[in-house]
Amino acid sequence: MGAQYSKQVDRRKGIAAEKKTLEDLEKKSGDDFPGSDYHPSDRKNWMSGLDPSRIHINKIVWPGTHDSATNKIGIRFISRPFAQTQSLSIYEQLVLGTRLLDIRVQEDRRVCHGILLTYGFDVVVNDIKKFLSETESEIIILEVRTEFGHEDPPEFDKYLEEQLGEHLVHQDDHVFGKTIAELLPKRVICVWKPRKSPAPKKGSPLWSSGYLKDNWIDTDLPATKFESNMKHLSEQPPVSNRKFFYRVENTVTPQADNPVLCVKPVTGRIHGYARLFVVECFNRGFADRLQVYSTDFIDTGFVDACAGLTKSRLDDEKPQVSDM
């Protein structure tokens, strides 16, 4: 008992030290970066507001949500706090400005997070369709994967194509160099990641797992996650030379050996440092590599940071007016 208590005391001290590391870095670096003062007047249509005829797909900074469909997971007040990473519905997230969704499914097409279940995938589809019907030029990356420990839903690729077919952008390396306007009216890039079923092939309405990459660091230590994210991002090619999407997760996750197992207080250790990460991308020379940026409990500040950085890239492409 004494050894276990001592271990937990050390853990608390370690977490406090890591939080202070980020606090000190923020005091030193601030939270200003090119585009940081931009706030879309209409987050539901923030891509439309930045001129779809000029925004190339590979230059967008996509605000994403981690474990997107967990707003009603498990049992309220009982199991939900241990698995809930978003408080908004899929539709509400999209209206807020989210443009990448991370959905986990099990054999019966129900959404899950580990062993906990929530609504069926049809709820996700209906929310996406509602959002698409109310907007014109917003592009969504929809990642769907079979959750670890589960089997693939039977013929799920056919189901996705049947439900979203008219909206699906087909798998094609040339998409990265196209503008939003050149993709329209297609508006959903759907990445399907089965565990055992065949992966989508080139030219398919669905995209294979290699087109959405990340380096998941499973830790509850905020500075460790922050610096690991920075290291892995630094190893990626610039977005202009990339034929895949690369995701950075501004999250930390509860660990089994820590008494704090509820998601919100744990992920809150890093949640407020999303803008600092963008600042440090500029300070360290990696800003041209940030592309998909995801978080738990997404908010307007997170969306604005991504939209602002996208706008700054668009502004950088404007032809310079000569003084002559």
Coordinates of C-alpha atoms in Angstrom, one line a residue:
M1 CA 0.0 0.0 0.0
G2 CA 2.8 2.4 0.9
A3 CA 4.7 1.7 -2.4
Q4 CA 1.5 2.3 -4.4
Y5 CA 0.8 5.6 -2.5
S6 CA 4.4 6.7 -3.1
K7 CA 4.0 5.9 -6.8
Q8 CA 0.8 8.0 -7.1
V9 CA 2.5 10.9 -5.3
D10 CA 5.3 10.8 -7.8
R11 CA 2.7 10.7 -10.7
R12 CA 1.0 13.8 -9.3
K13 CA 4.3 15.6 -9.1
G14 CA 5.2 14.5 -12.6
I15 CA 1.9 15.8 -14.1
A16 CA 2.3 19.1 -12.2
A17 CA 5.8 19.5 -13.6
E18 CA 4.6 18.8 -17.1
K19 CA 1.7 21.3 -16.8
K20 CA 4.2 23.9 -15.6
T21 CA 6.4 23.2 -18.6
L22 CA 3.6 24.2 -20.9
E23 CA 2.6 27.2 -18.8
D24 CA 6.1 28.5 -18.9
L25 CA 6.4 27.9 -22.7
E26 CA 3.1 29.8 -23.2
K27 CA 4.4 32.7 -21.2
K28 CA 7.5 32.8 -23.3
S29 CA 5.9 32.3 -26.7
G30 CA 2.4 33.7 -26.3
D31 CA -0.5 32.6 -28.6
D32 CA -0.1 34.8 -31.6
F33 CA 0.7 33.4 -35.1
P34 CA -0.1 34.4 -38.7
G35 CA -3.9 34.2 -38.9
S36 CA -4.4 34.0 -35.1
D37 CA -6.6 37.1 -35.1
Y38 CA -9.0 35.7 -37.6
H39 CA -12.5 34.7 -36.4
P40 CA -14.9 33.4 -39.1
S41 CA -18.2 35.3 -39.1
D42 CA -20.0 32.0 -39.9
R43 CA -18.2 28.9 -38.7
K44 CA -20.8 26.7 -40.3
N45 CA -19.6 28.0 -43.6
W46 CA -16.0 28.9 -42.8
M47 CA -14.5 27.3 -45.9
S48 CA -17.0 29.1 -48.1
G49 CA -16.0 32.3 -46.5
L50 CA -12.3 31.8 -47.6
D51 CA -13.1 31.4 -51.4
P52 CA -13.4 27.8 -52.4
S53 CA -12.0 28.6 -55.9
R54 CA -8.6 29.4 -54.3
I55 CA -8.3 27.0 -51.3
H56 CA -6.3 23.9 -52.3
I57 CA -7.2 20.7 -50.4
N58 CA -3.6 20.2 -49.2
K59 CA -3.4 23.7 -47.8
I60 CA -6.4 23.4 -45.5
V61 CA -5.8 23.0 -41.8
W62 CA -8.7 20.7 -40.9
P63 CA -10.1 21.1 -37.3
G64 CA -11.0 17.6 -36.2
T65 CA -12.6 15.7 -33.3
H66 CA -11.1 12.7 -31.5
D67 CA -13.6 9.9 -31.0
S68 CA -16.3 12.1 -32.5
A69 CA -19.5 10.3 -31.8
T70 CA -19.2 9.9 -28.0
N71 CA -21.6 12.6 -26.9
K72 CA -24.1 9.9 -25.7
I73 CA -21.8 7.0 -25.1
G74 CA -22.3 4.6 -22.2
I75 CA -24.6 5.4 -19.3
R76 CA -24.9 9.0 -18.2
F77 CA -23.1 9.8 -14.9
I78 CA -22.0 6.2 -14.6
S79 CA -19.8 4.9 -17.6
R80 CA -20.1 8.0 -19.9
P81 CA -17.4 10.1 -18.1
F82 CA -14.8 7.3 -18.8
A83 CA -15.3 7.4 -22.6
Q84 CA -16.9 10.6 -23.6
T85 CA -14.6 12.9 -25.6
Q86 CA -17.2 15.1 -27.2
S87 CA -20.2 16.8 -25.7
L88 CA -21.7 17.9 -29.0
S89 CA -23.6 15.8 -31.6
I90 CA -22.0 15.2 -35.0
Y91 CA -24.3 17.9 -36.6
E92 CA -23.4 20.4 -33.9
Q93 CA -19.7 19.8 -34.3
L94 CA -20.0 20.4 -38.1
V95 CA -22.0 23.6 -37.5
L96 CA -19.3 24.7 -35.1
G97 CA -16.7 24.2 -37.8
T98 CA -15.3 20.7 -37.3
R99 CA -14.2 19.2 -40.7
L100 CA -12.7 15.9 -39.8
L101 CA -14.7 13.2 -37.9
D102 CA -13.2 10.1 -36.2
I103 CA -15.9 7.4 -35.9
R104 CA -15.3 3.9 -34.4
V105 CA -17.8 1.1 -35.2
Q106 CA -18.3 -2.5 -34.2
E107 CA -19.9 -5.6 -35.9
D108 CA -23.5 -4.3 -35.8
R109 CA -22.7 -0.8 -37.1
R110 CA -23.1 0.7 -33.7
V111 CA -20.6 3.4 -32.7
C112 CA -18.3 2.4 -29.8
H113 CA -15.3 3.5 -27.8
G114 CA -13.7 0.4 -26.5
I115 CA -16.4 -1.7 -24.8
L116 CA -18.9 1.1 -24.4
L117 CA -21.6 1.6 -27.0
T118 CA -23.8 4.5 -28.3
Y119 CA -26.1 5.1 -31.2
G120 CA -26.0 3.4 -34.6
F121 CA -23.9 4.7 -37.5
D122 CA -27.0 5.8 -39.3
V123 CA -27.3 8.7 -36.7
V124 CA -23.8 9.9 -37.9
V125 CA -24.9 9.6 -41.6
N126 CA -28.1 11.5 -41.0
D127 CA -26.3 14.3 -39.2
I128 CA -23.7 14.6 -42.0
K129 CA -26.5 14.6 -44.7
K130 CA -28.4 17.3 -42.8
F131 CA -25.2 19.5 -42.6
L132 CA -24.5 18.9 -46.3
S133 CA -28.0 19.9 -47.3
E134 CA -27.6 23.2 -45.4
T135 CA -24.2 24.2 -46.8
E136 CA -22.7 24.4 -50.3
S137 CA -18.9 24.4 -50.2
E138 CA -17.8 22.7 -46.9
I139 CA -15.6 19.6 -47.4
I140 CA -15.6 16.9 -44.7
I141 CA -13.0 14.2 -44.0
L142 CA -15.0 11.2 -42.6
E143 CA -12.7 8.6 -41.0
V144 CA -14.5 5.3 -40.1
R145 CA -12.6 2.5 -38.5
T146 CA -13.5 -0.8 -36.9
E147 CA -12.7 -0.4 -33.2
F148 CA -9.9 -2.5 -31.7
G149 CA -11.1 -5.8 -30.4
H150 CA -14.1 -5.9 -32.8
E151 CA -14.9 -7.5 -36.2
D152 CA -15.7 -5.5 -39.3
P153 CA -19.4 -4.8 -39.9
P154 CA -20.4 -7.1 -42.8
E155 CA -20.3 -5.3 -46.2
F156 CA -19.8 -2.0 -44.5
D157 CA -18.0 -0.5 -47.6
K158 CA -21.2 -1.1 -49.7
Y159 CA -23.2 0.5 -46.9
L160 CA -21.1 3.6 -46.9
E161 CA -21.2 3.9 -50.7
E162 CA -25.0 3.5 -50.6
Q163 CA -25.5 6.1 -47.9
L164 CA -23.0 8.7 -49.1
G165 CA -22.4 7.9 -52.7
E166 CA -23.5 11.1 -54.3
H167 CA -21.3 13.1 -51.9
L168 CA -18.2 11.0 -52.0
V169 CA -14.9 12.3 -53.5
H170 CA -13.3 9.2 -55.1
Q171 CA -9.8 8.1 -54.0
D172 CA -7.3 9.9 -56.2
D173 CA -3.9 11.4 -55.5
H174 CA -4.7 14.4 -57.7
V175 CA -7.3 15.5 -55.1
F176 CA -4.6 17.1 -52.9
G177 CA -3.7 19.6 -55.5
K178 CA -7.3 20.6 -56.4
T179 CA -9.3 23.4 -55.0
I180 CA -12.6 22.9 -53.1
A181 CA -14.4 24.4 -56.1
E182 CA -12.9 21.7 -58.4
L183 CA -14.2 18.9 -56.2
L184 CA -17.8 20.2 -55.9
P185 CA -20.5 18.9 -55.8
K186 CA -18.6 16.0 -54.1
R187 CA -17.9 17.0 -50.5
V188 CA -17.0 13.9 -48.4
I189 CA -13.6 12.3 -48.3
C190 CA -14.4 9.0 -46.6
V191 CA -11.5 7.0 -45.2
W192 CA -12.6 3.4 -44.4
K193 CA -10.2 1.5 -42.1
P194 CA -11.4 -2.1 -41.7
R195 CA -9.5 -4.6 -39.5
K196 CA -9.7 -7.6 -41.8
S197 CA -11.9 -6.7 -44.8
P198 CA -10.2 -5.7 -48.1
A199 CA -9.0 -2.0 -48.1
P200 CA -10.5 0.4 -50.6
K201 CA -8.6 0.4 -53.9
K202 CA -7.5 3.4 -56.0
G203 CA -10.4 5.0 -57.8
S204 CA -12.8 3.7 -55.2
P205 CA -15.5 6.0 -53.7
L206 CA -13.7 5.2 -50.4
W207 CA -10.1 6.0 -49.3
S208 CA -7.7 3.5 -47.7
S209 CA -6.0 3.9 -44.4
G210 CA -2.7 5.1 -45.8
Y211 CA -4.3 8.4 -46.8
L212 CA -4.9 9.5 -43.2
K213 CA -1.8 8.9 -41.0
D214 CA -0.9 9.9 -37.4
N215 CA 1.4 8.9 -34.6
W216 CA -0.7 8.1 -31.6
I217 CA 1.1 8.7 -28.3
D218 CA -0.9 7.1 -25.5
T219 CA -0.1 9.2 -22.4
D220 CA -1.7 11.4 -19.8
L221 CA 1.4 13.7 -19.6
P222 CA 0.6 16.9 -21.4
A223 CA 4.2 18.2 -22.2
T224 CA 5.2 14.7 -23.2
K225 CA 2.3 14.6 -25.7
F226 CA 3.0 18.1 -26.9
E227 CA 6.7 17.5 -27.6
S228 CA 6.0 14.0 -29.1
N229 CA 3.4 15.6 -31.5
M230 CA 6.0 18.2 -32.4
K231 CA 8.7 15.6 -33.1
H232 CA 6.5 13.4 -35.3
L233 CA 5.1 16.5 -37.2
S234 CA 8.7 17.7 -37.9
E235 CA 9.4 14.4 -39.6
Q236 CA 6.6 14.8 -42.1
P237 CA 7.0 16.4 -45.6
P238 CA 5.4 19.8 -46.1
V239 CA 1.7 19.7 -47.1
S240 CA 2.6 20.8 -50.6
N241 CA 4.6 17.6 -51.2
R242 CA 2.3 15.2 -49.4
K243 CA -0.2 12.7 -50.9
F244 CA -1.8 11.9 -47.6
F245 CA -3.4 13.7 -44.7
Y246 CA -1.4 13.8 -41.5
R247 CA -3.2 14.3 -38.1
V248 CA -1.9 15.7 -34.9
E249 CA -4.1 15.0 -31.8
N250 CA -4.2 17.7 -29.1
T251 CA -5.3 15.2 -26.5
V252 CA -4.0 13.2 -23.5
T253 CA -5.8 10.1 -22.3
P254 CA -6.4 8.5 -18.9
Q255 CA -4.0 5.7 -17.9
A256 CA -5.0 2.5 -16.0
D257 CA -2.4 3.1 -13.3
N258 CA -3.7 6.6 -12.5
P259 CA -6.7 7.1 -10.2
V260 CA -8.0 9.9 -12.4
L261 CA -9.8 7.9 -15.1
C262 CA -12.5 10.3 -16.4
V263 CA -11.6 11.8 -19.7
K264 CA -12.5 15.5 -19.3
P265 CA -10.1 16.4 -16.4
V266 CA -7.3 14.4 -17.9
T267 CA -7.5 15.8 -21.5
G268 CA -8.0 19.3 -19.9
R269 CA -4.3 19.2 -19.1
I270 CA -3.5 19.9 -22.7
H271 CA -6.7 21.2 -24.2
G272 CA -5.9 24.9 -23.6
Y273 CA -2.5 24.7 -25.3
A274 CA -3.8 24.1 -28.9
R275 CA -2.9 27.6 -30.1
L276 CA 0.5 27.3 -28.4
F277 CA 1.2 24.3 -30.5
V278 CA 0.5 26.3 -33.7
V279 CA 2.8 29.1 -32.4
E280 CA 5.5 26.6 -31.7
C281 CA 5.1 25.1 -35.2
F282 CA 6.0 28.5 -36.5
N283 CA 8.8 29.0 -34.0
R284 CA 10.4 25.7 -34.9
G285 CA 9.8 25.9 -38.6
F286 CA 7.1 23.2 -39.0
A287 CA 4.1 25.4 -39.8
D288 CA 4.0 24.2 -43.4
R289 CA 3.5 20.6 -42.1
L290 CA 0.4 21.1 -39.9
Q291 CA -2.7 19.8 -41.7
V292 CA -5.2 17.8 -39.6
Y293 CA -5.5 19.0 -36.0
S294 CA -7.9 17.2 -33.7
T295 CA -9.0 17.6 -30.1
D296 CA -11.4 16.4 -27.5
F297 CA -14.3 18.6 -26.6
I298 CA -13.8 20.9 -29.6
D299 CA -14.7 24.6 -29.2
T300 CA -14.8 27.8 -31.2
G301 CA -11.2 28.8 -30.3
F302 CA -9.8 25.5 -31.7
V303 CA -11.8 26.0 -35.0
D304 CA -10.7 29.6 -35.3
A305 CA -7.1 28.6 -35.0
C306 CA -7.4 26.2 -37.8
A307 CA -9.4 28.5 -40.0
G308 CA -7.0 31.4 -39.3
L309 CA -4.0 29.3 -40.3
T310 CA -5.8 28.2 -43.5
K311 CA -6.5 31.9 -44.2
S312 CA -2.9 32.9 -43.7
R313 CA -1.8 30.2 -46.2
L314 CA -4.3 31.6 -48.7
D315 CA -3.1 35.2 -48.1
D316 CA 0.5 34.0 -48.7
E317 CA -0.5 32.8 -52.1
K318 CA -1.9 36.2 -53.2
P319 CA 0.2 37.9 -55.8
Q320 CA 2.2 40.8 -54.4
V321 CA 1.1 44.3 -55.6
S322 CA 4.1 46.2 -57.0
D323 CA 4.8 49.7 -55.8
M324 CA 5.9 50.7 -59.4

